[in-house]
mmCIF file of N, CA and C in Angstrom:
data_model
loop_
_atom_site.group_PDB
_atom_site.id
_atom_site.type_symbol
_atom_site.label_atom_id
_atom_site.label_comp_id
_atom_site.label_asym_id
_atom_site.label_seq_id
_atom_site.Cartn_x
_atom_site.Cartn_y
_atom_site.Cartn_z
ATOM 1 N N MET A 6 -31.429 -2.414 14.534
ATOM 2 C CA MET A 6 -30.752 -3.252 13.505
ATOM 3 C C MET A 6 -29.851 -2.158 12.573
ATOM 4 N N ASN A 7 -30.251 -0.978 12.455
ATOM 5 C CA ASN A 7 -29.764 -0.108 11.416
ATOM 6 C C ASN A 7 -28.659 0.614 12.206
ATOM 7 N N GLN A 8 -28.951 0.788 13.625
ATOM 8 C CA GLN A 8 -27.848 1.384 14.320
ATOM 9 C C GLN A 8 -26.557 0.352 14.478
ATOM 10 N N ILE A 9 -26.900 -0.922 14.476
ATOM 11 C CA ILE A 9 -25.844 -1.852 14.661
ATOM 12 C C ILE A 9 -25.050 -1.754 13.369
ATOM 13 N N LYS A 10 -25.696 -1.532 12.209
ATOM 14 C CA LYS A 10 -25.034 -1.785 10.873
ATOM 15 C C LYS A 10 -24.143 -0.326 10.695
ATOM 16 N N SER A 11 -24.752 0.757 11.000
ATOM 17 C CA SER A 11 -23.996 1.829 10.878
ATOM 18 C C SER A 11 -22.855 2.000 12.011
ATOM 19 N N ASN A 12 -22.907 1.653 12.952
ATOM 20 C CA ASN A 12 -21.911 1.441 13.950
ATOM 21 C C ASN A 12 -20.571 0.548 13.598
ATOM 22 N N PHE A 13 -21.181 -0.565 12.734
ATOM 23 C CA PHE A 13 -20.318 -1.480 12.270
ATOM 24 C C PHE A 13 -19.271 -0.643 11.002
ATOM 25 N N GLN A 14 -20.313 -0.139 10.290
ATOM 26 C CA GLN A 14 -19.710 0.583 9.225
ATOM 27 C C GLN A 14 -18.353 1.547 9.609
ATOM 28 N N ILE A 15 -18.880 2.448 10.641
ATOM 29 C CA ILE A 15 -17.919 3.412 11.086
ATOM 30 C C ILE A 15 -16.762 2.562 11.782
ATOM 31 N N LEU A 16 -16.944 1.598 12.487
ATOM 32 C CA LEU A 16 -15.647 0.751 13.130
ATOM 33 C C LEU A 16 -14.596 0.308 11.987
ATOM 34 N N ALA A 17 -15.492 -0.198 10.871
ATOM 35 C CA ALA A 17 -14.537 -1.029 9.744
ATOM 36 C C ALA A 17 -14.070 0.309 8.997
ATOM 37 N N ALA A 18 -14.627 1.322 8.944
ATOM 38 C CA ALA A 18 -13.805 2.419 8.221
ATOM 39 C C ALA A 18 -12.938 2.979 9.107
ATOM 40 N N THR A 19 -12.861 3.185 10.427
ATOM 41 C CA THR A 19 -11.701 3.452 11.210
ATOM 42 C C THR A 19 -10.589 2.496 11.098
ATOM 43 N N ALA A 20 -11.008 1.229 11.269
ATOM 44 C CA ALA A 20 -9.943 0.156 11.310
ATOM 45 C C ALA A 20 -9.154 0.167 9.815
ATOM 46 N N SER A 21 -9.913 0.382 8.955
ATOM 47 C CA SER A 21 -9.120 0.309 7.662
ATOM 48 C C SER A 21 -8.183 1.742 7.282
ATOM 49 N N THR A 22 -8.793 2.766 7.962
ATOM 50 C CA THR A 22 -8.095 4.039 7.687
ATOM 51 C C THR A 22 -6.713 3.998 8.713
ATOM 52 N N LEU A 23 -6.786 3.275 9.586
ATOM 53 C CA LEU A 23 -5.632 3.012 10.528
ATOM 54 C C LEU A 23 -4.623 2.072 9.883
ATOM 55 N N TYR A 24 -5.317 1.139 9.065
ATOM 56 C CA TYR A 24 -4.456 0.043 8.260
ATOM 57 C C TYR A 24 -3.729 0.676 7.255
ATOM 58 N N PHE A 25 -4.449 1.448 6.491
ATOM 59 C CA PHE A 25 -3.731 2.143 5.179
ATOM 60 C C PHE A 25 -2.802 3.259 5.844
ATOM 61 N N GLY A 26 -3.053 3.913 6.721
ATOM 62 C CA GLY A 26 -1.774 4.907 7.291
ATOM 63 C C GLY A 26 -0.641 4.087 7.661
ATOM 64 N N LEU A 27 -1.045 2.965 8.454
ATOM 65 C CA LEU A 27 0.224 2.209 8.984
ATOM 66 C C LEU A 27 0.958 1.391 7.789
ATOM 67 N N PHE A 28 0.196 1.171 6.560
ATOM 68 C CA PHE A 28 0.606 0.409 5.476
ATOM 69 C C PHE A 28 1.603 1.203 4.722
ATOM 70 N N ALA A 29 1.056 2.710 4.293
ATOM 71 C CA ALA A 29 1.801 3.717 3.685
ATOM 72 C C ALA A 29 3.147 4.133 4.540
ATOM 73 N N TYR A 30 2.963 4.080 5.759
ATOM 74 C CA TYR A 30 4.237 4.338 6.611
ATOM 75 C C TYR A 30 5.023 3.385 6.775
ATOM 76 N N GLY A 31 4.795 2.268 6.735
ATOM 77 C CA GLY A 31 5.455 1.036 6.774
ATOM 78 C C GLY A 31 6.448 0.808 5.385
ATOM 79 N N ALA A 32 5.598 0.972 4.269
ATOM 80 C CA ALA A 32 6.128 0.890 2.869
ATOM 81 C C ALA A 32 7.125 1.965 2.748
ATOM 82 N N PHE A 33 6.779 3.390 3.215
ATOM 83 C CA PHE A 33 7.891 4.312 3.059
ATOM 84 C C PHE A 33 9.014 4.091 3.760
ATOM 85 N N ILE A 34 9.092 3.653 4.920
ATOM 86 C CA ILE A 34 10.213 3.225 5.787
ATOM 87 C C ILE A 34 10.961 2.004 5.320
ATOM 88 N N PHE A 35 10.383 0.881 4.815
ATOM 89 C CA PHE A 35 10.898 -0.271 4.536
ATOM 90 C C PHE A 35 11.249 -0.102 3.032
ATOM 91 N N ILE A 36 10.824 0.354 2.235
ATOM 92 C CA ILE A 36 11.226 0.331 0.725
ATOM 93 C C ILE A 36 12.262 1.494 0.529
ATOM 94 N N LYS A 37 12.325 2.557 1.434
ATOM 95 C CA LYS A 37 13.371 3.342 1.383
ATOM 96 C C LYS A 37 14.782 2.926 1.845
ATOM 97 N N GLU A 38 14.587 2.080 2.746
ATOM 98 C CA GLU A 38 15.655 1.066 3.071
ATOM 99 C C GLU A 38 16.427 0.421 1.925
ATOM 100 N N PHE A 39 15.378 -0.323 1.210
ATOM 101 C CA PHE A 39 15.995 -1.201 0.093
ATOM 102 C C PHE A 39 16.336 -0.135 -1.168
ATOM 103 N N GLU A 40 15.762 1.084 -1.006
ATOM 104 C CA GLU A 40 16.156 1.802 -2.404
ATOM 105 C C GLU A 40 17.658 2.284 -1.744
ATOM 106 N N ASN A 41 18.058 2.407 -0.728
ATOM 107 C CA ASN A 41 19.354 2.693 -0.239
ATOM 108 C C ASN A 41 20.484 1.571 -0.605
ATOM 109 N N VAL A 42 19.832 0.558 -0.450
ATOM 110 C CA VAL A 42 20.862 -0.841 -0.733
ATOM 111 C C VAL A 42 20.738 -0.763 -2.257
ATOM 112 N N PHE A 43 19.814 -0.718 -2.971
ATOM 113 C CA PHE A 43 19.800 -0.945 -4.566
ATOM 114 C C PHE A 43 20.727 0.213 -4.941
ATOM 115 N N ASP A 44 20.854 1.427 -4.527
ATOM 116 C CA ASP A 44 21.576 2.346 -4.911
ATOM 117 C C ASP A 44 23.179 2.134 -4.943
ATOM 118 N N SER A 45 23.363 1.092 -4.067
ATOM 119 C CA SER A 45 24.884 1.011 -3.884
ATOM 120 C C SER A 45 25.126 -0.293 -4.763
ATOM 121 N N PHE A 46 24.224 -1.078 -5.553
ATOM 122 C CA PHE A 46 24.549 -1.980 -6.327
ATOM 123 C C PHE A 46 25.390 -1.471 -7.752
ATOM 124 N N GLU A 47 24.977 -0.291 -7.996
ATOM 125 C CA GLU A 47 25.518 0.689 -9.147
ATOM 126 C C GLU A 47 25.131 -0.270 -10.470
ATOM 127 N N SER A 48 23.955 -0.970 -10.459
ATOM 128 C CA SER A 48 23.628 -1.686 -12.071
ATOM 129 C C SER A 48 22.395 -1.381 -12.251
ATOM 130 N N GLU A 49 21.736 -2.147 -13.282
ATOM 131 C CA GLU A 49 20.523 -1.605 -13.710
ATOM 132 C C GLU A 49 19.390 -2.472 -13.031
ATOM 133 N N LEU A 50 18.541 -1.916 -12.372
ATOM 134 C CA LEU A 50 17.454 -2.729 -11.764
ATOM 135 C C LEU A 50 16.520 -3.293 -12.658
ATOM 136 N N PRO A 51 15.844 -4.327 -12.359
ATOM 137 C CA PRO A 51 14.673 -4.780 -13.180
ATOM 138 C C PRO A 51 13.616 -3.775 -13.045
ATOM 139 N N PHE A 52 12.859 -4.009 -14.332
ATOM 140 C CA PHE A 52 11.683 -2.695 -14.381
ATOM 141 C C PHE A 52 10.759 -2.708 -13.093
ATOM 142 N N GLN A 53 10.172 -3.872 -12.616
ATOM 143 C CA GLN A 53 9.409 -3.854 -11.326
ATOM 144 C C GLN A 53 9.983 -3.140 -10.261
ATOM 145 N N THR A 54 11.098 -3.362 -9.870
ATOM 146 C CA THR A 54 12.253 -2.827 -8.697
ATOM 147 C C THR A 54 11.871 -1.037 -9.191
ATOM 148 N N SER A 55 12.365 -1.050 -10.280
ATOM 149 C CA SER A 55 12.555 0.536 -10.704
ATOM 150 C C SER A 55 11.277 0.970 -10.518
ATOM 151 N N LEU A 56 10.034 0.400 -10.884
ATOM 152 C CA LEU A 56 8.782 1.051 -10.640
ATOM 153 C C LEU A 56 8.347 1.090 -9.382
ATOM 154 N N LEU A 57 8.713 0.348 -8.453
ATOM 155 C CA LEU A 57 8.198 0.190 -7.066
ATOM 156 C C LEU A 57 9.103 1.461 -6.563
ATOM 157 N N ILE A 58 10.378 1.342 -6.576
ATOM 158 C CA ILE A 58 11.179 2.808 -5.980
ATOM 159 C C ILE A 58 10.610 3.764 -6.442
ATOM 160 N N GLY A 59 10.046 4.089 -7.768
ATOM 161 C CA GLY A 59 9.642 5.300 -8.216
ATOM 162 C C GLY A 59 8.262 5.483 -7.631
ATOM 163 N N THR A 60 7.337 4.816 -7.403
ATOM 164 C CA THR A 60 5.945 4.970 -6.919
ATOM 165 C C THR A 60 5.733 5.089 -5.544
ATOM 166 N N TYR A 61 6.542 4.291 -4.755
ATOM 167 C CA TYR A 61 6.276 4.036 -3.184
ATOM 168 C C TYR A 61 5.700 5.154 -2.468
ATOM 169 N N ARG A 62 6.348 6.218 -2.794
ATOM 170 C CA ARG A 62 6.126 7.424 -1.940
ATOM 171 C C ARG A 62 4.579 7.887 -2.221
ATOM 172 N N TYR A 63 4.030 7.383 -3.153
ATOM 173 C CA TYR A 63 2.532 7.953 -3.546
ATOM 174 C C TYR A 63 1.707 6.929 -2.817
ATOM 175 N N TRP A 64 2.163 6.108 -2.096
ATOM 176 C CA TRP A 64 1.164 5.034 -1.671
ATOM 177 C C TRP A 64 0.393 5.592 -0.315
ATOM 178 N N GLY A 65 0.687 6.816 0.216
ATOM 179 C CA GLY A 65 0.041 7.492 1.371
ATOM 180 C C GLY A 65 -1.180 7.858 0.799
ATOM 181 N N ILE A 66 -1.443 8.252 -0.335
ATOM 182 C CA ILE A 66 -2.762 8.663 -1.013
ATOM 183 C C ILE A 66 -3.938 7.615 -0.687
ATOM 184 N N LEU A 67 -3.589 6.247 -0.456
ATOM 185 C CA LEU A 67 -4.431 5.443 -0.147
ATOM 186 C C LEU A 67 -5.038 5.719 1.394
ATOM 187 N N GLY A 68 -4.241 6.169 2.244
ATOM 188 C CA GLY A 68 -4.452 6.602 3.617
ATOM 189 C C GLY A 68 -5.421 7.980 3.564
ATOM 190 N N LEU A 69 -5.067 8.805 2.650
ATOM 191 C CA LEU A 69 -5.865 9.893 2.731
ATOM 192 C C LEU A 69 -7.278 9.773 2.005
ATOM 193 N N ILE A 70 -7.255 8.838 1.136
ATOM 194 C CA ILE A 70 -8.465 8.598 0.441
ATOM 195 C C ILE A 70 -9.449 7.818 1.434
ATOM 196 N N SER A 71 -8.785 6.942 2.457
ATOM 197 C CA SER A 71 -9.577 6.129 3.393
ATOM 198 C C SER A 71 -10.072 6.984 4.361
ATOM 199 N N VAL A 72 -9.446 8.323 4.766
ATOM 200 C CA VAL A 72 -9.618 9.251 5.744
ATOM 201 C C VAL A 72 -10.822 10.039 5.148
ATOM 202 N N PHE A 73 -10.954 10.352 4.081
ATOM 203 C CA PHE A 73 -12.024 10.954 3.407
ATOM 204 C C PHE A 73 -13.238 10.098 3.334
ATOM 205 N N ILE A 74 -12.977 8.684 3.279
ATOM 206 C CA ILE A 74 -14.272 7.825 3.182
ATOM 207 C C ILE A 74 -14.733 7.498 4.485
ATOM 208 N N LEU A 75 -13.796 7.694 5.366
ATOM 209 C CA LEU A 75 -14.088 7.368 6.899
ATOM 210 C C LEU A 75 -15.163 8.517 7.381
ATOM 211 N N PHE A 76 -14.658 9.865 6.844
ATOM 212 C CA PHE A 76 -15.596 11.038 7.100
ATOM 213 C C PHE A 76 -16.979 10.842 6.626
ATOM 214 N N LYS A 77 -16.766 10.369 5.184
ATOM 215 C CA LYS A 77 -18.207 10.304 4.395
ATOM 216 C C LYS A 77 -19.101 9.188 5.104
ATOM 217 N N VAL A 78 -18.597 8.068 5.740
ATOM 218 C CA VAL A 78 -19.260 7.071 6.194
ATOM 219 C C VAL A 78 -19.802 7.475 7.469
ATOM 220 N N SER A 79 -19.114 8.284 8.327
ATOM 221 C CA SER A 79 -19.650 8.831 9.619
ATOM 222 C C SER A 79 -20.768 9.748 9.503
ATOM 223 N N LYS A 80 -20.675 10.565 8.303
ATOM 224 C CA LYS A 80 -21.867 11.376 7.869
ATOM 225 C C LYS A 80 -23.096 10.939 7.413
ATOM 226 N N CYS A 81 -23.031 9.930 6.446
ATOM 227 C CA CYS A 81 -24.167 9.398 5.614
ATOM 228 C C CYS A 81 -24.362 8.068 5.696
ATOM 229 N N LYS A 82 -23.425 7.262 6.354
ATOM 230 C CA LYS A 82 -23.644 5.907 6.320
ATOM 231 C C LYS A 82 -23.891 5.207 5.013
ATOM 232 N N SER A 83 -23.225 5.470 3.965
ATOM 233 C CA SER A 83 -23.476 5.094 2.728
ATOM 234 C C SER A 83 -22.568 3.653 2.598
ATOM 235 N N SER A 84 -23.464 2.669 2.300
ATOM 236 C CA SER A 84 -22.736 1.302 1.854
ATOM 237 C C SER A 84 -21.752 1.441 0.358
ATOM 238 N N LYS A 85 -22.062 2.607 -0.442
ATOM 239 C CA LYS A 85 -21.195 2.704 -1.421
ATOM 240 C C LYS A 85 -19.686 3.009 -0.932
ATOM 241 N N SER A 86 -19.620 3.793 0.165
ATOM 242 C CA SER A 86 -18.660 4.094 0.674
ATOM 243 C C SER A 86 -17.661 2.919 1.177
ATOM 244 N N MET A 87 -18.503 2.117 1.787
ATOM 245 C CA MET A 87 -17.802 0.833 2.244
ATOM 246 C C MET A 87 -17.142 -0.122 1.232
ATOM 247 N N SER A 88 -18.063 -0.084 0.108
ATOM 248 C CA SER A 88 -17.210 -0.919 -1.152
ATOM 249 C C SER A 88 -16.379 -0.359 -1.672
ATOM 250 N N VAL A 89 -16.156 1.085 -1.388
ATOM 251 C CA VAL A 89 -14.863 1.671 -1.964
ATOM 252 C C VAL A 89 -13.653 1.478 -1.088
ATOM 253 N N LEU A 90 -13.836 1.294 0.359
ATOM 254 C CA LEU A 90 -13.055 0.675 1.256
ATOM 255 C C LEU A 90 -12.555 -0.538 1.093
ATOM 256 N N ILE A 91 -13.385 -1.533 0.542
ATOM 257 C CA ILE A 91 -13.189 -2.846 0.341
ATOM 258 C C ILE A 91 -12.278 -2.833 -0.978
ATOM 259 N N TRP A 92 -12.460 -2.202 -1.853
ATOM 260 C CA TRP A 92 -11.479 -2.114 -3.194
ATOM 261 C C TRP A 92 -10.204 -1.600 -2.667
ATOM 262 N N LEU A 93 -10.373 -0.590 -1.796
ATOM 263 C CA LEU A 93 -8.945 -0.174 -1.203
ATOM 264 C C LEU A 93 -8.120 -1.112 -0.393
ATOM 265 N N GLY A 94 -8.895 -1.911 0.053
ATOM 266 C CA GLY A 94 -8.398 -3.142 0.889
ATOM 267 C C GLY A 94 -7.717 -4.168 0.023
ATOM 268 N N VAL A 95 -8.508 -4.400 -1.007
ATOM 269 C CA VAL A 95 -7.765 -5.341 -2.006
ATOM 270 C C VAL A 95 -6.536 -4.575 -3.061
ATOM 271 N N LEU A 96 -6.682 -3.190 -3.008
ATOM 272 C CA LEU A 96 -5.461 -2.698 -3.694
ATOM 273 C C LEU A 96 -4.344 -2.632 -2.852
ATOM 274 N N SER A 97 -4.440 -2.666 -1.682
ATOM 275 C CA SER A 97 -3.246 -2.605 -0.605
ATOM 276 C C SER A 97 -2.687 -3.835 -0.683
ATOM 277 N N ILE A 98 -3.556 -4.805 -0.557
ATOM 278 C CA ILE A 98 -3.043 -6.213 -0.568
ATOM 279 C C ILE A 98 -2.233 -6.656 -2.060
ATOM 280 N N LEU A 99 -2.793 -6.067 -3.065
ATOM 281 C CA LEU A 99 -2.060 -6.147 -4.253
ATOM 282 C C LEU A 99 -0.655 -5.079 -4.319
ATOM 283 N N LEU A 100 -0.791 -4.089 -3.549
ATOM 284 C CA LEU A 100 0.562 -3.533 -3.366
ATOM 285 C C LEU A 100 1.697 -4.186 -2.757
ATOM 286 N N VAL A 101 1.130 -5.030 -1.694
ATOM 287 C CA VAL A 101 1.900 -5.597 -0.952
ATOM 288 C C VAL A 101 2.769 -6.695 -1.670
ATOM 289 N N VAL A 102 2.164 -7.480 -2.576
ATOM 290 C CA VAL A 102 2.423 -8.300 -3.342
ATOM 291 C C VAL A 102 3.425 -7.980 -4.365
ATOM 292 N N PHE A 103 3.141 -6.809 -4.940
ATOM 293 C CA PHE A 103 4.032 -5.809 -5.729
ATOM 294 C C PHE A 103 5.317 -5.536 -5.070
ATOM 295 N N ALA A 104 5.156 -5.255 -3.899
ATOM 296 C CA ALA A 104 6.224 -4.365 -3.311
ATOM 297 C C ALA A 104 7.222 -5.810 -2.901
ATOM 298 N N ILE A 105 6.759 -6.960 -2.522
ATOM 299 C CA ILE A 105 7.678 -8.061 -2.309
ATOM 300 C C ILE A 105 8.217 -8.613 -3.656
ATOM 301 N N TRP A 106 7.542 -8.570 -4.783
ATOM 302 C CA TRP A 106 7.888 -8.950 -5.979
ATOM 303 C C TRP A 106 9.033 -8.065 -6.464
ATOM 304 N N GLY A 107 8.799 -6.752 -6.338
ATOM 305 C CA GLY A 107 9.709 -5.692 -6.868
ATOM 306 C C GLY A 107 11.135 -5.875 -5.929
ATOM 307 N N ILE A 108 10.953 -6.070 -4.651
ATOM 308 C CA ILE A 108 12.176 -6.114 -3.993
ATOM 309 C C ILE A 108 13.124 -7.150 -3.972
ATOM 310 N N TYR A 109 12.379 -8.595 -4.302
ATOM 311 C CA TYR A 109 13.278 -9.612 -4.300
ATOM 312 C C TYR A 109 13.661 -10.072 -6.009
ATOM 313 N N SER A 110 13.088 -9.391 -6.769
ATOM 314 C CA SER A 110 13.199 -9.594 -8.178
ATOM 315 C C SER A 110 14.894 -9.444 -8.466
ATOM 316 N N PRO A 111 15.570 -8.478 -7.916
ATOM 317 C CA PRO A 111 17.067 -8.487 -8.380
ATOM 318 C C PRO A 111 17.836 -9.610 -7.778
ATOM 319 N N VAL A 112 17.349 -9.903 -6.638
ATOM 320 C CA VAL A 112 18.008 -11.155 -5.852
ATOM 321 C C VAL A 112 17.723 -12.285 -6.535
ATOM 322 N N LEU A 113 16.513 -12.623 -7.068
ATOM 323 C CA LEU A 113 16.059 -13.838 -7.716
ATOM 324 C C LEU A 113 16.697 -14.017 -8.986
ATOM 325 N N GLU A 114 16.818 -12.592 -9.702
ATOM 326 C CA GLU A 114 17.324 -12.886 -11.291
ATOM 327 C C GLU A 114 18.900 -13.043 -11.088
ATOM 328 N N GLY A 115 19.661 -12.551 -9.877
ATOM 329 C CA GLY A 115 20.936 -12.763 -9.848
ATOM 330 C C GLY A 115 21.304 -14.297 -9.324
ATOM 331 N N SER A 116 20.361 -14.984 -8.753
ATOM 332 C CA SER A 116 20.740 -16.264 -8.162
ATOM 333 C C SER A 116 20.866 -17.348 -9.448
ATOM 334 N N GLY A 117 20.616 -17.035 -10.591
ATOM 335 C CA GLY A 117 20.986 -18.117 -11.452
ATOM 336 C C GLY A 117 22.286 -17.926 -12.253
ATOM 337 N N GLN A 118 23.018 -16.765 -12.025
ATOM 338 C CA GLN A 118 24.203 -16.586 -12.448
ATOM 339 C C GLN A 118 25.327 -17.410 -11.643
ATOM 340 N N ALA A 119 26.512 -17.535 -12.374
ATOM 341 C CA ALA A 119 27.688 -18.275 -11.766
ATOM 342 C C ALA A 119 28.175 -17.227 -10.926
ATOM 343 N N ALA A 120 28.939 -17.470 -9.933
ATOM 344 C CA ALA A 120 29.657 -16.711 -8.826
ATOM 345 C C ALA A 120 30.976 -16.374 -9.529
ATOM 346 N N THR A 121 31.519 -15.165 -9.483
ATOM 347 C CA THR A 121 33.104 -15.057 -9.887
ATOM 348 C C THR A 121 33.901 -14.493 -8.875
#
């Protein structure tokens, strides 16, 4: 039974490492395109959009942390490492929500204004 549990932990750690890597890469590509669009606005962006554009380059750290945890799980099969991976998963979901909020807030704030 312990062998099955440790194999599941390694499988879950590997899947989450791939997820975080793809998440960081996707955020980098996707948000970079929006950064170029927002630069063409030549107006002041909302705080959350400015924060998003200023921080998305560092989201790859999630991938590096999960790679370290994958290494640790494969060596010692610690349940504490798995709980850290779960928290990283929650954090990545929150980052997706933050990214959507940051990207669409300039559009939503401008929708209440009259067209000229």
